[in-house]
Amino acid sequence: MIRMGILQVLKTQLLCHLIICYVFLVSGFIINLLQLCTLPLWYINKQLARRINCRLGYSVSSQLVALLEWWSGTECTLYTDPESYPFYGKENAIVVLNHNFEIDFMTGWTFCERFGVLGSSKVLAKKELSFVPVIGWMWYFLEIVFCKRKWEEDRKTVVQSLHNLRDYPENFWFLLHCEGTRFTEKKHKISMEVAEKKGLPKLKYHLLPRTKGFCVTVQNLRGTVTAVYDSTLNFRNNEMPTLLGVLNGKKYHADLYVRRIPLDTIPEEESECAAWLYKLYQDKDEFQEHYRQTGRFPGPITSPPRRPWALLNWLFWVCLLVYPLCMLLLQMLLSGSTFSVVCTFVFCLAVSVGIRWMIGQTEIDKGSNYGNKDANKQ
Ligand SMILES: CCCCC/C=C\C/C=C\CCCCCCCC(=O)SCCNC(=O)CCNC(=O)[C@H](O)C(C)(C)COP(=O)(O)OP(=O)(O)OC[C@H]1O[C@@H](n2cnc3c(N)ncnc32)[C@H](O)[C@@H]1OP(=O)(O)O
Ligand SMILES: CCCCCCCCCCCCCCCCCC(=O)OC[C@@H](O)COP(=O)(O)O
């Protein structure tokens, strides 16, 4: 009991956070560098270069998974039909997920890890994220699809990037947050005005989905992807988890409801496909209502257990990077030079500021203005 208490206090200490962030940043930069070194291989053996990049990418993203699963002890429960379960991780799929939480990307990654597709997971992400050090840079080599959220500019690049995925050598999940931005009350109000104008029913828990990205993905990945995983995420006790909470060791409980929908049941033609997506979001809204009323999603629980690999990868980087850091700091402090002490201080400050900026990218109140105006009025 006391040991648990000490551990919990330790998890809230700035020094621990600095060490975790230092390991993440330095290992991330090393991996970015290794990814850069794979560039010549793309011309010789592209599939091998892709496989290597999946492993390297895993080594970065699994650190955030380890933080969620092992450091904060967050539990992840999966509600799904047992008949669909054997397909997970064994086929390419498009994942449609609600976008309400600051750590939904980490929770998504955790499920990817449990089904063995973390290194190869893909997303249609906003362009701004490609500039985030470590993760954004890593995504270039993982062939993540970026968009500016301006369809006239995106159409060509998104289609081209989707085409490139057709011969991807590993099973992948392609994540689409069709709402296009995180849920806020203001964005919800505006998107419901758009829904009204379009004659669509109002949604209570979701923004109106943007349909272009979904339709173009379904069209271009037909034959490559076999199913859409309609995924609805929520956290118990109305919690709104944050990355800072996870870093402080706060335990959350995620519930994910997944329905596997074969891709060949989804209409090809654009307006029919859009109507299909609007209907999907009406269903998702009902699942969220059910969760609100009962505290659970419909259907049985078939949860995959956590695996040790993310933790082992994390421990490997900690062992590799913490000892040299201690030696360096000790040497600097023992040298008695004011210059060395100032340098050490500035280094720690730079790591903290850099990481705080990166964490800021996950925070909803620092989010974009996209969806704050009806696009038709812009
Ligand atoms: C099972 C567990 C999960 C597994 C996880 C798997 C993989 C994990 C991998 C990685 C994890 C990392 C996660 C990182 C997350 C990062 C995610 C993001 O960056 S989200 C933001 C970027 N992505 C998207 O936006 C995707 C969805 N958007 C689209 O598809 C868009 O269509 C678009 C392609 C971006 C183009 O957008 P644009 O706005 O330019 O055009 P649209 O045509 O879509 O919009 C105009 C259209 O919308 C109507 N409209 C106007 N205003 C609104 C409004 N406020 N709300 C809704 N709709 C609006 C307008 O009337 C137009 O309508 P119409 O089409 O009929 O003319
Ligand atoms: C062990 C690791 C410890 C590390 C601690 C610190 C690590 C910091 C990591 C930062 C990771 C940055 C990746 C950001 C991914 C955020 C995804 C996201 O949710 O983007 C929002 C967009 O979808 C929509 O944007 P808005 O229009 O809502 O605005």
Tab-separated table of C-alpha atoms and ligand atoms in Angstrom:
chain	number	residue	atom	x	y	z
A	1	MET	CA	0.000	0.000	0.000
A	2	ILE	CA	2.784	2.425	1.088
A	3	ARG	CA	4.921	1.294	-1.868
A	4	MET	CA	2.024	2.086	-4.213
A	5	GLY	CA	1.725	5.516	-2.606
A	6	ILE	CA	5.441	6.264	-3.046
A	7	LEU	CA	5.309	5.138	-6.680
A	8	GLN	CA	2.297	7.350	-7.287
A	9	VAL	CA	4.096	10.370	-5.777
A	10	LEU	CA	7.217	9.549	-7.827
A	11	LYS	CA	5.142	9.650	-11.005
A	12	THR	CA	4.201	13.260	-10.334
A	13	GLN	CA	7.817	14.434	-9.904
A	14	LEU	CA	9.288	16.871	-12.427
A	15	LEU	CA	12.593	14.982	-12.476
A	16	CYS	CA	10.842	11.790	-13.633
A	17	HIS	CA	9.023	13.767	-16.336
A	18	LEU	CA	12.284	15.332	-17.492
A	19	ILE	CA	13.931	11.919	-17.759
A	20	ILE	CA	10.968	10.413	-19.658
A	21	CYS	CA	10.888	13.360	-22.048
A	22	TYR	CA	14.659	13.341	-22.519
A	23	VAL	CA	14.546	9.618	-23.440
A	24	PHE	CA	11.647	10.237	-25.831
A	25	LEU	CA	13.325	13.180	-27.561
A	26	VAL	CA	16.832	11.724	-27.865
A	27	SER	CA	15.650	8.255	-28.939
A	28	GLY	CA	13.254	9.975	-31.351
A	29	PHE	CA	16.014	12.023	-32.954
A	30	ILE	CA	18.202	8.916	-33.267
A	31	ILE	CA	15.328	7.095	-34.970
A	32	ASN	CA	14.625	10.063	-37.283
A	33	LEU	CA	18.294	9.911	-38.251
A	34	LEU	CA	18.144	6.159	-38.871
A	35	GLN	CA	15.027	6.719	-40.984
A	36	LEU	CA	16.944	9.255	-43.027
A	37	CYS	CA	19.643	6.626	-43.577
A	38	THR	CA	17.037	4.283	-45.116
A	39	LEU	CA	16.453	6.757	-47.973
A	40	PRO	CA	18.969	5.181	-50.399
A	41	LEU	CA	17.398	1.775	-49.719
A	42	TRP	CA	14.046	3.045	-51.117
A	43	TYR	CA	15.654	3.069	-54.559
A	44	ILE	CA	17.128	-0.418	-54.204
A	45	ASN	CA	14.484	-2.348	-52.266
A	46	LYS	CA	11.425	-0.212	-51.446
A	47	GLN	CA	9.509	-2.946	-49.617
A	48	LEU	CA	12.458	-3.650	-47.332
A	49	ALA	CA	12.859	0.080	-46.608
A	50	ARG	CA	9.155	0.238	-45.697
A	51	ARG	CA	9.422	-2.763	-43.373
A	52	ILE	CA	12.465	-1.266	-41.643
A	53	ASN	CA	10.633	2.044	-41.209
A	54	CYS	CA	7.672	0.232	-39.631
A	55	ARG	CA	10.029	-1.198	-36.973
A	56	LEU	CA	11.702	2.178	-36.417
A	57	GLY	CA	8.328	3.922	-36.176
A	58	TYR	CA	7.201	1.302	-33.676
A	59	SER	CA	10.147	2.158	-31.468
A	60	VAL	CA	8.894	5.780	-31.196
A	61	SER	CA	5.115	5.388	-30.978
A	62	SER	CA	5.299	2.414	-28.604
A	63	GLN	CA	6.947	4.701	-26.029
A	64	LEU	CA	3.693	6.659	-25.806
A	65	VAL	CA	1.788	3.372	-25.630
A	66	ALA	CA	4.061	2.214	-22.771
A	67	LEU	CA	3.456	5.520	-21.019
A	68	LEU	CA	-0.306	4.957	-21.229
A	69	GLU	CA	-0.374	1.225	-20.470
A	70	TRP	CA	2.470	0.796	-17.976
A	71	TRP	CA	3.189	4.229	-16.482
A	72	SER	CA	-0.367	5.492	-16.022
A	73	GLY	CA	-1.871	1.967	-15.928
A	74	THR	CA	-4.773	3.094	-18.119
A	75	GLU	CA	-7.092	0.208	-18.957
A	76	CYS	CA	-8.482	-0.309	-22.440
A	77	THR	CA	-11.644	-2.331	-22.928
A	78	LEU	CA	-12.827	-3.431	-26.348
A	79	TYR	CA	-16.496	-4.044	-27.100
A	80	THR	CA	-16.819	-6.032	-30.283
A	81	ASP	CA	-18.509	-8.928	-31.952
A	82	PRO	CA	-16.460	-12.155	-31.334
A	83	GLU	CA	-16.940	-13.123	-35.001
A	84	SER	CA	-15.107	-9.985	-36.148
A	85	TYR	CA	-12.301	-10.352	-33.618
A	86	PRO	CA	-10.164	-12.872	-35.607
A	87	PHE	CA	-9.916	-10.351	-38.497
A	88	TYR	CA	-8.322	-7.614	-36.372
A	89	GLY	CA	-4.649	-7.203	-37.218
A	90	LYS	CA	-4.916	-9.753	-40.055
A	91	GLU	CA	-6.282	-7.436	-42.759
A	92	ASN	CA	-5.992	-3.839	-43.978
A	93	ALA	CA	-8.777	-1.641	-42.624
A	94	ILE	CA	-10.082	1.926	-42.546
A	95	VAL	CA	-10.791	3.006	-38.952
A	96	VAL	CA	-13.457	5.694	-38.460
A	97	LEU	CA	-13.097	7.187	-34.984
A	98	ASN	CA	-14.773	10.022	-33.055
A	99	HIS	CA	-12.428	12.914	-32.163
A	100	ASN	CA	-13.270	14.142	-28.667
A	101	PHE	CA	-10.213	13.439	-26.542
A	102	GLU	CA	-6.691	14.811	-26.246
A	103	ILE	CA	-5.255	11.312	-25.937
A	104	ASP	CA	-7.415	9.524	-28.469
A	105	PHE	CA	-4.321	9.113	-30.678
A	106	MET	CA	-2.513	7.290	-27.827
A	107	THR	CA	-5.524	5.101	-27.119
A	108	GLY	CA	-5.812	4.293	-30.820
A	109	TRP	CA	-2.116	3.397	-30.903
A	110	THR	CA	-2.606	1.146	-27.868
A	111	PHE	CA	-5.220	-0.906	-29.708
A	112	CYS	CA	-2.930	-0.982	-32.764
A	113	GLU	CA	-0.137	-2.326	-30.542
A	114	ARG	CA	-2.359	-5.055	-29.104
A	115	PHE	CA	-3.270	-6.255	-32.601
A	116	GLY	CA	0.295	-5.979	-33.939
A	117	VAL	CA	-0.237	-3.118	-36.419
A	118	LEU	CA	1.310	-0.222	-34.500
A	119	GLY	CA	4.404	0.258	-36.684
A	120	SER	CA	2.357	0.321	-39.879
A	121	SER	CA	-0.646	2.357	-38.622
A	122	LYS	CA	-1.660	5.251	-40.874
A	123	VAL	CA	-3.818	8.339	-40.605
A	124	LEU	CA	-5.204	11.209	-42.663
A	125	ALA	CA	-3.571	13.952	-40.592
A	126	LYS	CA	-3.555	17.729	-40.757
A	127	LYS	CA	-0.406	19.102	-42.403
A	128	GLU	CA	0.609	21.058	-39.270
A	129	LEU	CA	1.432	17.784	-37.496
A	130	SER	CA	4.142	16.968	-40.038
A	131	PHE	CA	6.285	19.727	-38.498
A	132	VAL	CA	6.182	18.283	-34.960
A	133	PRO	CA	9.704	16.987	-34.221
A	134	VAL	CA	10.141	13.219	-33.838
A	135	ILE	CA	6.519	12.157	-34.492
A	136	GLY	CA	5.804	14.410	-37.468
A	137	TRP	CA	9.191	13.684	-39.040
A	138	MET	CA	8.780	9.950	-38.439
A	139	TRP	CA	5.421	10.093	-40.257
A	140	TYR	CA	7.059	11.133	-43.551
A	141	PHE	CA	8.842	7.784	-43.647
A	142	LEU	CA	5.689	5.884	-42.681
A	143	GLU	CA	3.814	7.380	-45.645
A	144	ILE	CA	1.223	9.109	-43.517
A	145	VAL	CA	-1.306	11.029	-45.624
A	146	PHE	CA	-1.318	14.758	-44.857
A	147	CYS	CA	-4.008	17.273	-45.758
A	148	LYS	CA	-4.368	21.046	-45.483
A	149	ARG	CA	-8.124	20.641	-44.953
A	150	LYS	CA	-8.677	22.648	-48.142
A	151	TRP	CA	-10.137	20.177	-50.568
A	152	GLU	CA	-9.134	22.027	-53.751
A	153	GLU	CA	-5.490	21.772	-52.648
A	154	ASP	CA	-5.753	18.348	-51.022
A	155	ARG	CA	-7.543	16.341	-53.695
A	156	LYS	CA	-4.440	15.559	-55.784
A	157	THR	CA	-1.976	14.900	-52.957
A	158	VAL	CA	-4.397	12.798	-50.902
A	159	VAL	CA	-5.291	10.601	-53.895
A	160	GLN	CA	-1.600	10.164	-54.767
A	161	SER	CA	-0.659	9.261	-51.171
A	162	LEU	CA	-3.527	6.744	-51.004
A	163	HIS	CA	-2.360	5.193	-54.290
A	164	ASN	CA	1.092	4.699	-52.789
A	165	LEU	CA	-0.415	2.552	-50.031
A	166	ARG	CA	-1.816	0.012	-52.484
A	167	ASP	CA	1.281	-2.193	-52.384
A	168	TYR	CA	2.163	-1.625	-48.720
A	169	PRO	CA	3.983	-4.739	-47.480
A	170	GLU	CA	2.465	-4.874	-43.957
A	171	ASN	CA	-1.130	-4.998	-42.711
A	172	PHE	CA	-2.198	-1.471	-41.782
A	173	TRP	CA	-5.086	0.408	-40.199
A	174	PHE	CA	-5.854	3.743	-41.820
A	175	LEU	CA	-7.386	6.146	-39.300
A	176	LEU	CA	-9.936	8.762	-40.354
A	177	HIS	CA	-11.346	11.307	-37.931
A	178	CYS	CA	-14.127	12.287	-40.331
A	179	GLU	CA	-15.214	15.179	-38.077
A	180	GLY	CA	-11.922	16.787	-39.201
A	181	THR	CA	-11.229	18.529	-35.892
A	182	ARG	CA	-11.710	17.970	-32.165
A	183	PHE	CA	-15.153	18.452	-30.613
A	184	THR	CA	-15.809	21.808	-28.934
A	185	GLU	CA	-19.194	23.299	-28.069
A	186	LYS	CA	-18.684	26.136	-30.569
A	187	LYS	CA	-17.659	23.808	-33.421
A	188	HIS	CA	-20.596	21.554	-32.574
A	189	LYS	CA	-23.086	24.420	-32.749
A	190	ILE	CA	-21.764	25.578	-36.131
A	191	SER	CA	-21.652	22.096	-37.619
A	192	MET	CA	-25.254	21.463	-36.506
A	193	GLU	CA	-26.283	24.643	-38.351
A	194	VAL	CA	-24.652	23.109	-41.442
A	195	ALA	CA	-26.488	19.820	-40.772
A	196	GLU	CA	-29.782	21.705	-40.573
A	197	LYS	CA	-29.090	23.451	-43.881
A	198	LYS	CA	-28.332	20.087	-45.461
A	199	GLY	CA	-31.573	18.646	-44.050
A	200	LEU	CA	-29.683	16.132	-41.913
A	201	PRO	CA	-30.681	15.032	-38.395
A	202	LYS	CA	-28.774	16.741	-35.564
A	203	LEU	CA	-26.036	14.902	-33.712
A	204	LYS	CA	-25.586	15.257	-29.963
A	205	TYR	CA	-22.082	13.874	-29.409
A	206	HIS	CA	-20.381	14.347	-32.781
A	207	LEU	CA	-19.621	17.101	-35.260
A	208	LEU	CA	-21.091	16.641	-38.717
A	209	PRO	CA	-18.583	14.445	-40.599
A	210	ARG	CA	-16.710	15.827	-43.595
A	211	THR	CA	-17.343	13.267	-46.291
A	212	LYS	CA	-14.720	13.978	-48.979
A	213	GLY	CA	-11.766	12.280	-47.242
A	214	PHE	CA	-13.789	9.171	-46.440
A	215	CYS	CA	-15.214	8.782	-49.953
A	216	VAL	CA	-11.871	9.252	-51.641
A	217	THR	CA	-10.239	6.769	-49.244
A	218	VAL	CA	-12.912	4.140	-49.877
A	219	GLN	CA	-12.578	4.655	-53.646
A	220	ASN	CA	-8.787	4.518	-53.726
A	221	LEU	CA	-8.209	1.733	-51.212
A	222	ARG	CA	-10.879	-0.598	-52.616
A	223	GLY	CA	-9.145	-3.897	-53.318
A	224	THR	CA	-6.429	-3.052	-50.774
A	225	VAL	CA	-8.569	-2.654	-47.687
A	226	THR	CA	-11.235	-5.226	-46.795
A	227	ALA	CA	-13.267	-3.502	-44.083
A	228	VAL	CA	-14.189	-0.312	-42.270
A	229	TYR	CA	-13.895	-0.481	-38.479
A	230	ASP	CA	-16.518	1.865	-37.114
A	231	SER	CA	-14.936	2.781	-33.764
A	232	THR	CA	-16.478	4.809	-30.954
A	233	LEU	CA	-14.307	5.801	-27.997
A	234	ASN	CA	-15.267	7.004	-24.559
A	235	PHE	CA	-13.675	7.264	-21.126
A	236	ARG	CA	-15.346	6.106	-17.903
A	237	ASN	CA	-16.689	8.559	-15.323
A	238	ASN	CA	-17.008	11.370	-17.894
A	239	GLU	CA	-13.236	11.862	-17.709
A	240	MET	CA	-11.522	14.123	-20.233
A	241	PRO	CA	-8.003	12.631	-20.095
A	242	THR	CA	-4.918	14.672	-20.960
A	243	LEU	CA	-1.339	13.835	-21.889
A	244	LEU	CA	-0.147	15.748	-18.802
A	245	GLY	CA	-2.474	13.578	-16.695
A	246	VAL	CA	-0.952	10.430	-18.221
A	247	LEU	CA	2.569	11.797	-17.611
A	248	ASN	CA	1.574	12.386	-13.975
A	249	GLY	CA	0.604	8.707	-13.739
A	250	LYS	CA	-3.166	9.248	-13.669
A	251	LYS	CA	-5.051	6.077	-14.510
A	252	TYR	CA	-7.967	6.300	-16.931
A	253	HIS	CA	-10.311	3.677	-18.328
A	254	ALA	CA	-10.960	3.736	-22.081
A	255	ASP	CA	-13.916	1.923	-23.652
A	256	LEU	CA	-13.839	1.328	-27.408
A	257	TYR	CA	-16.753	-0.050	-29.409
A	258	VAL	CA	-15.767	-1.487	-32.805
A	259	ARG	CA	-18.055	-2.757	-35.562
A	260	ARG	CA	-16.452	-4.435	-38.565
A	261	ILE	CA	-18.200	-3.439	-41.805
A	262	PRO	CA	-17.045	-5.208	-45.009
A	263	LEU	CA	-15.874	-2.615	-47.538
A	264	ASP	CA	-17.897	-4.140	-50.377
A	265	THR	CA	-21.121	-3.131	-48.568
A	266	ILE	CA	-20.179	0.579	-48.793
A	267	PRO	CA	-21.439	2.471	-51.886
A	268	GLU	CA	-18.849	3.580	-54.430
A	269	GLU	CA	-20.659	6.592	-55.880
A	270	GLU	CA	-19.740	9.827	-54.029
A	271	SER	CA	-23.172	11.118	-52.977
A	272	GLU	CA	-24.277	7.630	-51.856
A	273	CYS	CA	-21.021	7.158	-49.982
A	274	ALA	CA	-21.493	10.548	-48.251
A	275	ALA	CA	-25.065	9.616	-47.271
A	276	TRP	CA	-23.754	6.313	-45.908
A	277	LEU	CA	-21.223	8.200	-43.728
A	278	TYR	CA	-23.869	10.616	-42.410
A	279	LYS	CA	-25.973	7.578	-41.411
A	280	LEU	CA	-22.932	5.992	-39.745
A	281	TYR	CA	-22.496	9.088	-37.561
A	282	GLN	CA	-26.178	8.965	-36.598
A	283	ASP	CA	-25.576	5.366	-35.420
A	284	LYS	CA	-22.415	6.437	-33.573
A	285	ASP	CA	-24.418	9.129	-31.813
A	286	GLU	CA	-26.861	6.450	-30.624
A	287	PHE	CA	-23.984	4.341	-29.267
A	288	GLN	CA	-22.721	7.357	-27.310
A	289	GLU	CA	-26.241	7.938	-25.963
A	290	HIS	CA	-26.366	4.273	-24.898
A	291	TYR	CA	-22.988	4.753	-23.158
A	292	ARG	CA	-24.252	7.878	-21.414
A	293	GLN	CA	-27.376	6.031	-20.186
A	294	THR	CA	-25.816	2.704	-19.192
A	295	GLY	CA	-22.066	3.339	-18.722
A	296	ARG	CA	-21.210	0.748	-21.398
A	297	PHE	CA	-21.391	0.116	-25.119
A	298	PRO	CA	-23.671	-2.555	-26.604
A	299	GLY	CA	-22.321	-6.050	-27.206
A	300	PRO	CA	-19.834	-8.340	-25.531
A	301	ILE	CA	-16.379	-7.420	-24.239
A	302	THR	CA	-13.527	-9.118	-26.082
A	303	SER	CA	-10.458	-7.326	-24.808
A	304	PRO	CA	-6.973	-8.075	-26.061
A	305	PRO	CA	-4.369	-8.179	-23.247
A	306	ARG	CA	-1.453	-5.728	-23.165
A	307	ARG	CA	1.821	-7.117	-24.552
A	308	PRO	CA	5.298	-6.620	-23.078
A	309	TRP	CA	6.998	-5.290	-26.259
A	310	ALA	CA	6.204	-1.607	-25.760
A	311	LEU	CA	7.584	-1.737	-22.223
A	312	LEU	CA	10.698	-3.665	-23.280
A	313	ASN	CA	11.409	-1.164	-26.057
A	314	TRP	CA	11.028	1.697	-23.555
A	315	LEU	CA	13.331	0.048	-21.014
A	316	PHE	CA	15.908	-0.508	-23.751
A	317	TRP	CA	16.022	3.226	-24.531
A	318	VAL	CA	16.049	4.165	-20.832
A	319	CYS	CA	19.058	1.863	-20.207
A	320	LEU	CA	20.838	3.159	-23.283
A	321	LEU	CA	20.307	6.871	-22.679
A	322	VAL	CA	19.995	7.549	-18.945
A	323	TYR	CA	23.435	6.294	-17.873
A	324	PRO	CA	25.385	8.547	-20.305
A	325	LEU	CA	23.195	11.478	-19.272
A	326	CYS	CA	23.982	10.930	-15.579
A	327	MET	CA	27.696	10.653	-16.358
A	328	LEU	CA	27.631	13.828	-18.423
A	329	LEU	CA	25.727	15.790	-15.782
A	330	LEU	CA	28.005	14.530	-13.026
A	331	GLN	CA	31.122	15.448	-14.979
A	332	MET	CA	29.775	18.910	-15.670
A	333	LEU	CA	28.813	19.565	-12.066
A	334	LEU	CA	32.102	18.153	-10.697
A	335	SER	CA	34.100	20.323	-13.063
A	336	GLY	CA	32.916	23.242	-10.912
A	337	SER	CA	32.739	25.477	-13.945
A	338	THR	CA	29.926	28.038	-13.936
A	339	PHE	CA	29.760	27.717	-17.714
A	340	SER	CA	29.054	23.965	-17.435
A	341	VAL	CA	26.341	24.497	-14.830
A	342	VAL	CA	24.685	27.194	-16.946
A	343	CYS	CA	24.894	24.901	-20.003
A	344	THR	CA	23.239	22.063	-18.061
A	345	PHE	CA	20.488	24.382	-16.894
A	346	VAL	CA	19.879	25.756	-20.399
A	347	PHE	CA	19.783	22.197	-21.806
A	348	CYS	CA	17.140	21.110	-19.264
A	349	LEU	CA	15.148	24.264	-19.949
A	350	ALA	CA	15.288	23.692	-23.722
A	351	VAL	CA	14.067	20.081	-23.317
A	352	SER	CA	11.199	21.254	-21.067
A	353	VAL	CA	10.117	24.056	-23.403
A	354	GLY	CA	10.334	21.799	-26.480
A	355	ILE	CA	8.313	19.049	-24.867
A	356	ARG	CA	5.746	21.483	-23.463
A	357	TRP	CA	5.224	22.822	-26.996
A	358	MET	CA	4.769	19.270	-28.308
A	359	ILE	CA	2.293	18.440	-25.565
A	360	GLY	CA	0.472	21.671	-26.487
A	361	GLN	CA	-0.204	20.130	-29.923
A	362	THR	CA	-2.479	17.619	-28.218
A	363	GLU	CA	-4.461	20.175	-26.200
A	364	ILE	CA	-7.956	20.988	-27.407
A	365	ASP	CA	-7.994	24.562	-26.101
A	366	LYS	CA	-4.875	25.250	-28.191
A	367	GLY	CA	-6.557	23.627	-31.199
A	368	SER	CA	-7.155	25.038	-34.664
A	369	ASN	CA	-9.956	27.319	-35.815
A	370	TYR	CA	-11.044	24.769	-38.423
A	371	GLY	CA	-14.788	24.236	-38.064
A	372	ASN	CA	-15.247	27.449	-36.114
A	373	LYS	CA	-16.879	28.920	-39.207
A	374	ASP	CA	-19.249	27.400	-41.699
A	375	ALA	CA	-16.852	26.671	-44.595
A	376	ASN	CA	-19.460	27.944	-47.060
A	377	LYS	CA	-19.377	31.388	-45.448
A	378	GLN	CA	-15.568	31.593	-45.341
B	1	LIG	C1	-9.303	1.078	-33.467
B	1	LIG	C2	-8.496	2.076	-32.860
B	1	LIG	C3	-7.895	3.171	-33.673
B	1	LIG	C4	-6.866	2.745	-34.570
B	1	LIG	C5	-5.940	3.843	-34.902
B	1	LIG	C6	-5.297	3.605	-36.169
B	1	LIG	C7	-4.259	4.286	-36.568
B	1	LIG	C8	-3.609	5.311	-35.713
B	1	LIG	C9	-2.639	6.130	-36.485
B	1	LIG	C10	-2.159	7.244	-36.047
B	1	LIG	C11	-2.572	7.881	-34.804
B	1	LIG	C12	-2.197	9.312	-34.802
B	1	LIG	C13	-3.393	10.143	-34.774
B	1	LIG	C14	-3.140	11.533	-35.224
B	1	LIG	C15	-4.459	12.208	-35.393
B	1	LIG	C16	-4.436	13.354	-36.297
B	1	LIG	C17	-5.787	13.510	-36.900
B	1	LIG	C18	-5.993	14.779	-37.598
B	1	LIG	O1	-5.116	15.489	-37.970
B	1	LIG	S1	-7.663	15.149	-37.893
B	1	LIG	C19	-7.569	16.439	-39.073
B	1	LIG	C20	-7.216	15.997	-40.443
B	1	LIG	N1	-8.046	14.982	-40.966
B	1	LIG	C21	-9.256	15.221	-41.496
B	1	LIG	O2	-9.721	16.334	-41.571
B	1	LIG	C22	-10.025	14.045	-42.009
B	1	LIG	C23	-11.480	14.352	-42.242
B	1	LIG	N2	-11.666	15.428	-43.198
B	1	LIG	C24	-11.963	15.224	-44.494
B	1	LIG	O3	-12.085	14.091	-44.881
B	1	LIG	C25	-12.159	16.434	-45.379
B	1	LIG	O4	-13.120	16.128	-46.319
B	1	LIG	C26	-10.873	16.910	-46.090
B	1	LIG	C27	-10.351	15.839	-47.022
B	1	LIG	C28	-9.805	17.244	-45.063
B	1	LIG	C29	-11.176	18.180	-46.907
B	1	LIG	O5	-11.723	19.142	-46.032
B	1	LIG	P1	-12.367	20.527	-46.505
B	1	LIG	O6	-12.853	21.246	-45.316
B	1	LIG	O7	-11.502	21.241	-47.412
B	1	LIG	O8	-13.523	20.112	-47.456
B	1	LIG	P2	-14.888	19.417	-47.224
B	1	LIG	O9	-15.443	19.224	-48.562
B	1	LIG	O10	-14.754	18.213	-46.441
B	1	LIG	O11	-15.742	20.514	-46.439
B	1	LIG	C30	-16.715	21.280	-47.068
B	1	LIG	C31	-18.053	20.613	-46.878
B	1	LIG	O12	-18.318	20.580	-45.485
B	1	LIG	C32	-19.485	21.357	-45.218
B	1	LIG	N3	-19.219	22.139	-44.033
B	1	LIG	C33	-18.938	23.406	-43.936
B	1	LIG	N4	-18.730	23.760	-42.675
B	1	LIG	C34	-18.889	22.667	-41.970
B	1	LIG	C35	-18.802	22.379	-40.606
B	1	LIG	N5	-18.504	23.319	-39.725
B	1	LIG	N6	-19.013	21.128	-40.220
B	1	LIG	C36	-19.305	20.161	-41.090
B	1	LIG	N7	-19.405	20.369	-42.412
B	1	LIG	C37	-19.189	21.607	-42.831
B	1	LIG	C38	-19.680	22.222	-46.392
B	1	LIG	O13	-21.040	22.525	-46.506
B	1	LIG	C39	-19.161	21.348	-47.514
B	1	LIG	O14	-20.182	20.417	-47.802
B	1	LIG	P3	-20.310	19.670	-49.218
B	1	LIG	O15	-19.274	18.599	-49.238
B	1	LIG	O16	-21.686	19.067	-49.209
B	1	LIG	O17	-20.128	20.694	-50.260
B	2	LIG	C1	7.223	8.320	-23.377
B	2	LIG	C2	6.852	9.520	-24.066
B	2	LIG	C3	6.757	10.721	-23.255
B	2	LIG	C4	6.644	11.870	-24.116
B	2	LIG	C5	6.036	13.042	-23.527
B	2	LIG	C6	5.788	14.112	-24.495
B	2	LIG	C7	5.567	13.677	-25.860
B	2	LIG	C8	4.876	14.666	-26.690
B	2	LIG	C9	4.336	13.968	-27.843
B	2	LIG	C10	3.573	14.854	-28.696
B	2	LIG	C11	2.901	14.092	-29.732
B	2	LIG	C12	2.420	14.955	-30.808
B	2	LIG	C13	1.556	14.162	-31.690
B	2	LIG	C14	0.313	14.871	-31.795
B	2	LIG	C15	-0.793	14.051	-32.250
B	2	LIG	C16	-2.029	14.820	-31.933
B	2	LIG	C17	-3.149	14.346	-32.715
B	2	LIG	C18	-4.289	15.253	-32.636
B	2	LIG	O1	-5.170	15.034	-31.879
B	2	LIG	O2	-4.297	16.283	-33.517
B	2	LIG	C19	-5.412	17.098	-33.574
B	2	LIG	C20	-6.026	17.074	-34.947
B	2	LIG	O3	-6.527	15.820	-35.185
B	2	LIG	C21	-7.132	18.054	-35.070
B	2	LIG	O4	-6.663	19.267	-34.683
B	2	LIG	P1	-7.658	20.467	-34.286
B	2	LIG	O5	-8.292	20.948	-35.544
B	2	LIG	O6	-8.661	19.945	-33.298
B	2	LIG	O7	-6.746	21.501	-33.687
